[in-house]
């Protein structure tokens, strides 16, 4: 298959997957002007979009394009084994976020967006998560309450937690990709990880995995430290 066929089939597989989990919105969140044209990170096919899925237990916002084949697929043999960076990122909410416009302006979308931007700028992100199981990082420009921000105005997230309704992998046309959960951390949890390194990260991850709401991000969750 050529680039266009891999692109179309991979997109269809992702759509079918999200439709099997909940109600996939017809509209996607995307840019009027691609941020890659303004100095931002470039997605594999240059397409940056986000899908919305409503389930009985809440809304899911997921990146859609990080696992597109690279746009030089037909000319570059080095990229012919990869569905982009090998993953898509999602945030799982414990409530229905409402209308399309409400979702676009939600703090949940800003977290999902910034996590996906991070991945677009790091083509090795899937292997980093596989090697470490969980990855903690800090994101800029997320519209969470100030109590979640550190002294640098960044919010912490944990990548790679399990979800009770979303599998960790999805087989596309070129490879099996990771579906990476993005979980919002409290400031206390972020501070604990920064103070205790990989051991602290694993401890926080284990405690979060044990919660009935594991994998879900919401502001009311109490800190596990």
PDB file of C-alpha atoms in Angstrom:
ATOM      1  CA  UNK A   1       0.000   0.000   0.000  1.00  0.00           C
ATOM      2  CA  UNK A   2       1.086   3.562  -0.576  1.00  0.00           C
ATOM      3  CA  UNK A   3       0.994   6.495   1.849  1.00  0.00           C
ATOM      4  CA  UNK A   4      -2.580   7.479   1.073  1.00  0.00           C
ATOM      5  CA  UNK A   5      -3.880   3.935   1.569  1.00  0.00           C
ATOM      6  CA  UNK A   6      -2.045   3.510   4.883  1.00  0.00           C
ATOM      7  CA  UNK A   7      -3.263   6.932   5.976  1.00  0.00           C
ATOM      8  CA  UNK A   8      -6.913   6.191   5.182  1.00  0.00           C
ATOM      9  CA  UNK A   9      -6.920   2.689   6.649  1.00  0.00           C
ATOM     10  CA  UNK A  10      -5.151   3.724   9.851  1.00  0.00           C
ATOM     11  CA  UNK A  11      -7.632   6.574  10.340  1.00  0.00           C
ATOM     12  CA  UNK A  12     -10.533   4.169   9.804  1.00  0.00           C
ATOM     13  CA  UNK A  13      -9.135   1.664  12.306  1.00  0.00           C
ATOM     14  CA  UNK A  14      -8.831   4.396  14.920  1.00  0.00           C
ATOM     15  CA  UNK A  15     -12.375   5.578  14.252  1.00  0.00           C
ATOM     16  CA  UNK A  16     -13.723   2.048  14.511  1.00  0.00           C
ATOM     17  CA  UNK A  17     -11.850   1.587  17.767  1.00  0.00           C
ATOM     18  CA  UNK A  18     -13.288   4.709  19.393  1.00  0.00           C
ATOM     19  CA  UNK A  19     -16.773   3.872  18.111  1.00  0.00           C
ATOM     20  CA  UNK A  20     -16.470   0.494  19.841  1.00  0.00           C
ATOM     21  CA  UNK A  21     -15.877   2.277  23.143  1.00  0.00           C
ATOM     22  CA  UNK A  22     -18.489   5.030  22.945  1.00  0.00           C
ATOM     23  CA  UNK A  23     -20.140   7.624  20.760  1.00  0.00           C
ATOM     24  CA  UNK A  24     -17.474   9.154  18.505  1.00  0.00           C
ATOM     25  CA  UNK A  25     -18.334  12.753  17.602  1.00  0.00           C
ATOM     26  CA  UNK A  26     -18.445  13.559  13.904  1.00  0.00           C
ATOM     27  CA  UNK A  27     -16.605  16.832  14.464  1.00  0.00           C
ATOM     28  CA  UNK A  28     -12.915  16.838  15.359  1.00  0.00           C
ATOM     29  CA  UNK A  29     -10.930  19.603  17.040  1.00  0.00           C
ATOM     30  CA  UNK A  30      -8.241  20.907  14.737  1.00  0.00           C
ATOM     31  CA  UNK A  31      -6.365  24.083  13.793  1.00  0.00           C
ATOM     32  CA  UNK A  32      -7.267  26.710  11.248  1.00  0.00           C
ATOM     33  CA  UNK A  33      -3.498  27.104  10.775  1.00  0.00           C
ATOM     34  CA  UNK A  34      -1.277  24.126  11.537  1.00  0.00           C
ATOM     35  CA  UNK A  35       1.094  25.038  14.415  1.00  0.00           C
ATOM     36  CA  UNK A  36       3.945  23.335  12.534  1.00  0.00           C
ATOM     37  CA  UNK A  37       3.772  26.239  10.071  1.00  0.00           C
ATOM     38  CA  UNK A  38       4.404  28.645  12.961  1.00  0.00           C
ATOM     39  CA  UNK A  39       7.427  26.943  14.498  1.00  0.00           C
ATOM     40  CA  UNK A  40       5.597  24.281  16.527  1.00  0.00           C
ATOM     41  CA  UNK A  41       6.266  20.525  16.443  1.00  0.00           C
ATOM     42  CA  UNK A  42       5.193  18.740  13.282  1.00  0.00           C
ATOM     43  CA  UNK A  43       3.005  15.652  13.381  1.00  0.00           C
ATOM     44  CA  UNK A  44       3.994  12.739  11.107  1.00  0.00           C
ATOM     45  CA  UNK A  45       1.499  13.635   8.365  1.00  0.00           C
ATOM     46  CA  UNK A  46       1.386  17.320   9.466  1.00  0.00           C
ATOM     47  CA  UNK A  47      -2.265  16.717  10.472  1.00  0.00           C
ATOM     48  CA  UNK A  48      -3.053  17.575  14.098  1.00  0.00           C
ATOM     49  CA  UNK A  49      -6.545  16.741  15.283  1.00  0.00           C
ATOM     50  CA  UNK A  50      -8.429  15.510  18.336  1.00  0.00           C
ATOM     51  CA  UNK A  51     -11.457  13.257  18.554  1.00  0.00           C
ATOM     52  CA  UNK A  52     -14.175  13.285  21.195  1.00  0.00           C
ATOM     53  CA  UNK A  53     -15.832  10.143  22.523  1.00  0.00           C
ATOM     54  CA  UNK A  54     -18.772  10.128  24.925  1.00  0.00           C
ATOM     55  CA  UNK A  55     -19.201   7.057  27.111  1.00  0.00           C
ATOM     56  CA  UNK A  56     -21.621   6.327  29.960  1.00  0.00           C
ATOM     57  CA  UNK A  57     -18.829   7.080  32.442  1.00  0.00           C
ATOM     58  CA  UNK A  58     -17.557  10.301  30.854  1.00  0.00           C
ATOM     59  CA  UNK A  59     -15.913  11.992  27.882  1.00  0.00           C
ATOM     60  CA  UNK A  60     -12.638  10.939  26.272  1.00  0.00           C
ATOM     61  CA  UNK A  61     -10.500  13.399  24.308  1.00  0.00           C
ATOM     62  CA  UNK A  62      -7.842  11.730  22.152  1.00  0.00           C
ATOM     63  CA  UNK A  63      -5.194  12.891  19.732  1.00  0.00           C
ATOM     64  CA  UNK A  64      -5.747  11.746  16.164  1.00  0.00           C
ATOM     65  CA  UNK A  65      -2.754  12.018  13.862  1.00  0.00           C
ATOM     66  CA  UNK A  66       0.318  11.108  15.890  1.00  0.00           C
ATOM     67  CA  UNK A  67       0.020   7.586  14.465  1.00  0.00           C
ATOM     68  CA  UNK A  68      -0.548   8.629  10.861  1.00  0.00           C
ATOM     69  CA  UNK A  69       2.161   7.318   8.523  1.00  0.00           C
ATOM     70  CA  UNK A  70       4.912   9.821   7.805  1.00  0.00           C
ATOM     71  CA  UNK A  71       4.101  12.052   4.879  1.00  0.00           C
ATOM     72  CA  UNK A  72       7.340  11.053   3.117  1.00  0.00           C
ATOM     73  CA  UNK A  73       6.339   7.378   3.337  1.00  0.00           C
ATOM     74  CA  UNK A  74       6.423   6.763  -0.421  1.00  0.00           C
ATOM     75  CA  UNK A  75       9.903   8.256  -0.864  1.00  0.00           C
ATOM     76  CA  UNK A  76      11.650   7.377   2.409  1.00  0.00           C
ATOM     77  CA  UNK A  77      12.218   3.668   3.161  1.00  0.00           C
ATOM     78  CA  UNK A  78      13.331   4.554   6.702  1.00  0.00           C
ATOM     79  CA  UNK A  79       9.768   5.595   7.570  1.00  0.00           C
ATOM     80  CA  UNK A  80       7.921   2.735   5.918  1.00  0.00           C
ATOM     81  CA  UNK A  81       7.718   0.593   9.058  1.00  0.00           C
ATOM     82  CA  UNK A  82       6.119   3.176  11.305  1.00  0.00           C
ATOM     83  CA  UNK A  83       2.697   4.540  12.096  1.00  0.00           C
ATOM     84  CA  UNK A  84       4.120   7.921  12.994  1.00  0.00           C
ATOM     85  CA  UNK A  85       5.442   8.175  16.550  1.00  0.00           C
ATOM     86  CA  UNK A  86       3.694   4.921  17.429  1.00  0.00           C
ATOM     87  CA  UNK A  87       1.100   6.248  19.845  1.00  0.00           C
ATOM     88  CA  UNK A  88      -1.959   8.407  20.427  1.00  0.00           C
ATOM     89  CA  UNK A  89      -2.588  10.260  23.683  1.00  0.00           C
ATOM     90  CA  UNK A  90      -5.926  10.563  25.463  1.00  0.00           C
ATOM     91  CA  UNK A  91      -7.431  12.021  28.616  1.00  0.00           C
ATOM     92  CA  UNK A  92     -10.337  10.200  30.222  1.00  0.00           C
ATOM     93  CA  UNK A  93     -12.842  12.276  32.183  1.00  0.00           C
ATOM     94  CA  UNK A  94     -15.312  11.247  34.864  1.00  0.00           C
ATOM     95  CA  UNK A  95     -18.116  13.372  33.419  1.00  0.00           C
ATOM     96  CA  UNK A  96     -19.691  14.289  30.108  1.00  0.00           C
ATOM     97  CA  UNK A  97     -18.077  17.563  29.099  1.00  0.00           C
ATOM     98  CA  UNK A  98     -21.048  18.844  27.125  1.00  0.00           C
ATOM     99  CA  UNK A  99     -21.105  20.542  23.741  1.00  0.00           C
ATOM    100  CA  UNK A 100     -18.306  20.737  21.186  1.00  0.00           C
ATOM    101  CA  UNK A 101     -17.551  24.355  22.134  1.00  0.00           C
ATOM    102  CA  UNK A 102     -17.503  23.514  25.841  1.00  0.00           C
ATOM    103  CA  UNK A 103     -15.050  20.703  25.211  1.00  0.00           C
ATOM    104  CA  UNK A 104     -12.772  22.924  23.084  1.00  0.00           C
ATOM    105  CA  UNK A 105     -12.536  25.429  25.934  1.00  0.00           C
ATOM    106  CA  UNK A 106     -12.135  22.856  28.728  1.00  0.00           C
ATOM    107  CA  UNK A 107      -9.036  22.389  30.840  1.00  0.00           C
ATOM    108  CA  UNK A 108      -9.149  18.718  29.862  1.00  0.00           C
ATOM    109  CA  UNK A 109      -8.599  19.608  26.219  1.00  0.00           C
ATOM    110  CA  UNK A 110      -5.668  21.888  27.029  1.00  0.00           C
ATOM    111  CA  UNK A 111      -3.993  19.031  28.915  1.00  0.00           C
ATOM    112  CA  UNK A 112      -4.596  16.549  26.085  1.00  0.00           C
ATOM    113  CA  UNK A 113      -3.415  19.100  23.532  1.00  0.00           C
ATOM    114  CA  UNK A 114      -0.178  19.945  25.312  1.00  0.00           C
ATOM    115  CA  UNK A 115       0.609  16.265  25.924  1.00  0.00           C
ATOM    116  CA  UNK A 116       0.126  15.559  22.215  1.00  0.00           C
ATOM    117  CA  UNK A 117       2.338  18.505  21.302  1.00  0.00           C
ATOM    118  CA  UNK A 118       5.008  17.034  23.547  1.00  0.00           C
ATOM    119  CA  UNK A 119       4.721  13.701  21.741  1.00  0.00           C
ATOM    120  CA  UNK A 120       4.800  15.318  18.296  1.00  0.00           C
ATOM    121  CA  UNK A 121       8.123  16.884  19.219  1.00  0.00           C
ATOM    122  CA  UNK A 122       9.572  13.595  20.489  1.00  0.00           C
ATOM    123  CA  UNK A 123       9.429  10.733  17.962  1.00  0.00           C
ATOM    124  CA  UNK A 124      10.891   8.340  20.571  1.00  0.00           C
ATOM    125  CA  UNK A 125       8.084   8.900  23.075  1.00  0.00           C
ATOM    126  CA  UNK A 126       6.514   5.445  22.619  1.00  0.00           C
ATOM    127  CA  UNK A 127       9.797   3.641  23.321  1.00  0.00           C
ATOM    128  CA  UNK A 128      10.448   5.885  26.340  1.00  0.00           C
ATOM    129  CA  UNK A 129       7.074   4.938  27.822  1.00  0.00           C
ATOM    130  CA  UNK A 130       7.649   1.257  27.030  1.00  0.00           C
ATOM    131  CA  UNK A 131      11.048   1.320  28.723  1.00  0.00           C
ATOM    132  CA  UNK A 132       9.893   3.160  31.841  1.00  0.00           C
ATOM    133  CA  UNK A 133       6.259   1.954  32.039  1.00  0.00           C
ATOM    134  CA  UNK A 134       5.195   5.349  33.392  1.00  0.00           C
ATOM    135  CA  UNK A 135       6.511   8.773  32.460  1.00  0.00           C
ATOM    136  CA  UNK A 136       5.893  11.952  34.417  1.00  0.00           C
ATOM    137  CA  UNK A 137       6.257  15.343  32.809  1.00  0.00           C
ATOM    138  CA  UNK A 138       5.209  18.964  33.142  1.00  0.00           C
ATOM    139  CA  UNK A 139       3.041  20.841  30.662  1.00  0.00           C
ATOM    140  CA  UNK A 140       2.713  24.529  29.896  1.00  0.00           C
ATOM    141  CA  UNK A 141      -0.405  26.548  29.060  1.00  0.00           C
ATOM    142  CA  UNK A 142      -3.002  24.272  30.679  1.00  0.00           C
ATOM    143  CA  UNK A 143      -6.076  26.026  32.047  1.00  0.00           C
ATOM    144  CA  UNK A 144      -6.231  24.074  35.294  1.00  0.00           C
ATOM    145  CA  UNK A 145      -6.789  25.880  38.606  1.00  0.00           C
ATOM    146  CA  UNK A 146      -3.727  27.625  40.038  1.00  0.00           C
ATOM    147  CA  UNK A 147      -3.562  25.083  42.873  1.00  0.00           C
ATOM    148  CA  UNK A 148      -2.366  22.469  40.338  1.00  0.00           C
ATOM    149  CA  UNK A 149       0.490  24.619  38.999  1.00  0.00           C
ATOM    150  CA  UNK A 150       4.048  24.641  40.292  1.00  0.00           C
ATOM    151  CA  UNK A 151       6.240  27.693  40.684  1.00  0.00           C
ATOM    152  CA  UNK A 152       7.010  27.575  36.945  1.00  0.00           C
ATOM    153  CA  UNK A 153       3.305  27.714  36.034  1.00  0.00           C
ATOM    154  CA  UNK A 154       3.428  24.120  34.798  1.00  0.00           C
ATOM    155  CA  UNK A 155       1.092  21.256  35.607  1.00  0.00           C
ATOM    156  CA  UNK A 156       2.195  17.674  36.155  1.00  0.00           C
ATOM    157  CA  UNK A 157       0.832  14.656  34.311  1.00  0.00           C
ATOM    158  CA  UNK A 158       1.567  10.954  34.422  1.00  0.00           C
ATOM    159  CA  UNK A 159       1.696   9.076  31.127  1.00  0.00           C
ATOM    160  CA  UNK A 160       0.907   5.385  30.807  1.00  0.00           C
ATOM    161  CA  UNK A 161      -1.624   4.519  33.512  1.00  0.00           C
ATOM    162  CA  UNK A 162      -4.083   1.724  32.765  1.00  0.00           C
ATOM    163  CA  UNK A 163      -7.676   2.422  31.817  1.00  0.00           C
ATOM    164  CA  UNK A 164     -10.645   0.269  32.711  1.00  0.00           C
ATOM    165  CA  UNK A 165     -12.223   0.774  29.282  1.00  0.00           C
ATOM    166  CA  UNK A 166      -9.443   1.634  26.838  1.00  0.00           C
ATOM    167  CA  UNK A 167      -6.869  -1.002  25.816  1.00  0.00           C
ATOM    168  CA  UNK A 168      -3.198  -0.069  25.939  1.00  0.00           C
ATOM    169  CA  UNK A 169      -2.544  -0.985  22.292  1.00  0.00           C
ATOM    170  CA  UNK A 170      -4.147  -0.797  18.879  1.00  0.00           C
ATOM    171  CA  UNK A 171      -2.983  -2.569  15.732  1.00  0.00           C
ATOM    172  CA  UNK A 172      -2.788  -0.263  12.714  1.00  0.00           C
ATOM    173  CA  UNK A 173      -1.611  -1.011   9.189  1.00  0.00           C
ATOM    174  CA  UNK A 174       2.147  -0.706   9.800  1.00  0.00           C
ATOM    175  CA  UNK A 175       2.581  -1.452  13.490  1.00  0.00           C
ATOM    176  CA  UNK A 176       0.854  -1.827  16.817  1.00  0.00           C
ATOM    177  CA  UNK A 177       0.661   1.553  18.521  1.00  0.00           C
ATOM    178  CA  UNK A 178       0.268   2.541  22.149  1.00  0.00           C
ATOM    179  CA  UNK A 179      -2.820   4.347  23.417  1.00  0.00           C
ATOM    180  CA  UNK A 180      -1.321   6.486  26.147  1.00  0.00           C
ATOM    181  CA  UNK A 181      -3.400   7.621  29.084  1.00  0.00           C
ATOM    182  CA  UNK A 182      -2.679  11.139  30.347  1.00  0.00           C
ATOM    183  CA  UNK A 183      -3.534  11.538  34.034  1.00  0.00           C
ATOM    184  CA  UNK A 184      -3.574  14.909  35.763  1.00  0.00           C
ATOM    185  CA  UNK A 185      -1.387  15.046  38.865  1.00  0.00           C
ATOM    186  CA  UNK A 186      -1.947  17.205  41.894  1.00  0.00           C
ATOM    187  CA  UNK A 187       0.819  19.651  42.764  1.00  0.00           C
ATOM    188  CA  UNK A 188       1.668  17.526  45.804  1.00  0.00           C
ATOM    189  CA  UNK A 189       2.068  14.428  43.642  1.00  0.00           C
ATOM    190  CA  UNK A 190       4.253  16.295  41.148  1.00  0.00           C
ATOM    191  CA  UNK A 191       6.418  17.678  43.958  1.00  0.00           C
ATOM    192  CA  UNK A 192       6.762  14.181  45.428  1.00  0.00           C
ATOM    193  CA  UNK A 193       7.904  12.730  42.094  1.00  0.00           C
ATOM    194  CA  UNK A 194      10.385  15.543  41.553  1.00  0.00           C
ATOM    195  CA  UNK A 195      11.796  15.006  45.046  1.00  0.00           C
ATOM    196  CA  UNK A 196      11.989  11.202  44.829  1.00  0.00           C
ATOM    197  CA  UNK A 197      12.762  10.487  41.177  1.00  0.00           C
ATOM    198  CA  UNK A 198      11.846   7.203  39.510  1.00  0.00           C
ATOM    199  CA  UNK A 199      10.966   5.532  42.816  1.00  0.00           C
ATOM    200  CA  UNK A 200       8.552   8.328  43.633  1.00  0.00           C
ATOM    201  CA  UNK A 201       7.013   8.114  40.163  1.00  0.00           C
ATOM    202  CA  UNK A 202       6.445   4.366  40.498  1.00  0.00           C
ATOM    203  CA  UNK A 203       4.965   4.822  43.974  1.00  0.00           C
ATOM    204  CA  UNK A 204       2.520   7.473  42.770  1.00  0.00           C
ATOM    205  CA  UNK A 205       1.608   5.373  39.728  1.00  0.00           C
ATOM    206  CA  UNK A 206       0.916   2.302  41.858  1.00  0.00           C
ATOM    207  CA  UNK A 207      -1.332   4.275  44.206  1.00  0.00           C
ATOM    208  CA  UNK A 208      -3.224   5.821  41.292  1.00  0.00           C
ATOM    209  CA  UNK A 209      -3.657   2.411  39.630  1.00  0.00           C
ATOM    210  CA  UNK A 210      -5.308   1.133  42.823  1.00  0.00           C
ATOM    211  CA  UNK A 211      -8.009   3.822  42.807  1.00  0.00           C
ATOM    212  CA  UNK A 212     -11.520   2.940  41.557  1.00  0.00           C
ATOM    213  CA  UNK A 213     -11.129   5.936  39.214  1.00  0.00           C
ATOM    214  CA  UNK A 214      -7.746   4.805  37.844  1.00  0.00           C
ATOM    215  CA  UNK A 215      -6.956   6.455  34.518  1.00  0.00           C
ATOM    216  CA  UNK A 216      -9.482   9.265  34.935  1.00  0.00           C
ATOM    217  CA  UNK A 217      -8.566  12.925  35.375  1.00  0.00           C
ATOM    218  CA  UNK A 218     -10.708  15.251  37.451  1.00  0.00           C
ATOM    219  CA  UNK A 219     -10.051  18.227  39.700  1.00  0.00           C
ATOM    220  CA  UNK A 220     -11.800  16.787  42.754  1.00  0.00           C
ATOM    221  CA  UNK A 221      -9.512  13.772  43.109  1.00  0.00           C
ATOM    222  CA  UNK A 222      -7.637  13.808  46.399  1.00  0.00           C
ATOM    223  CA  UNK A 223      -3.861  13.572  46.313  1.00  0.00           C
ATOM    224  CA  UNK A 224      -2.423  10.124  46.988  1.00  0.00           C
ATOM    225  CA  UNK A 225       0.458  11.647  48.998  1.00  0.00           C
TER     226      UNK A 225
END
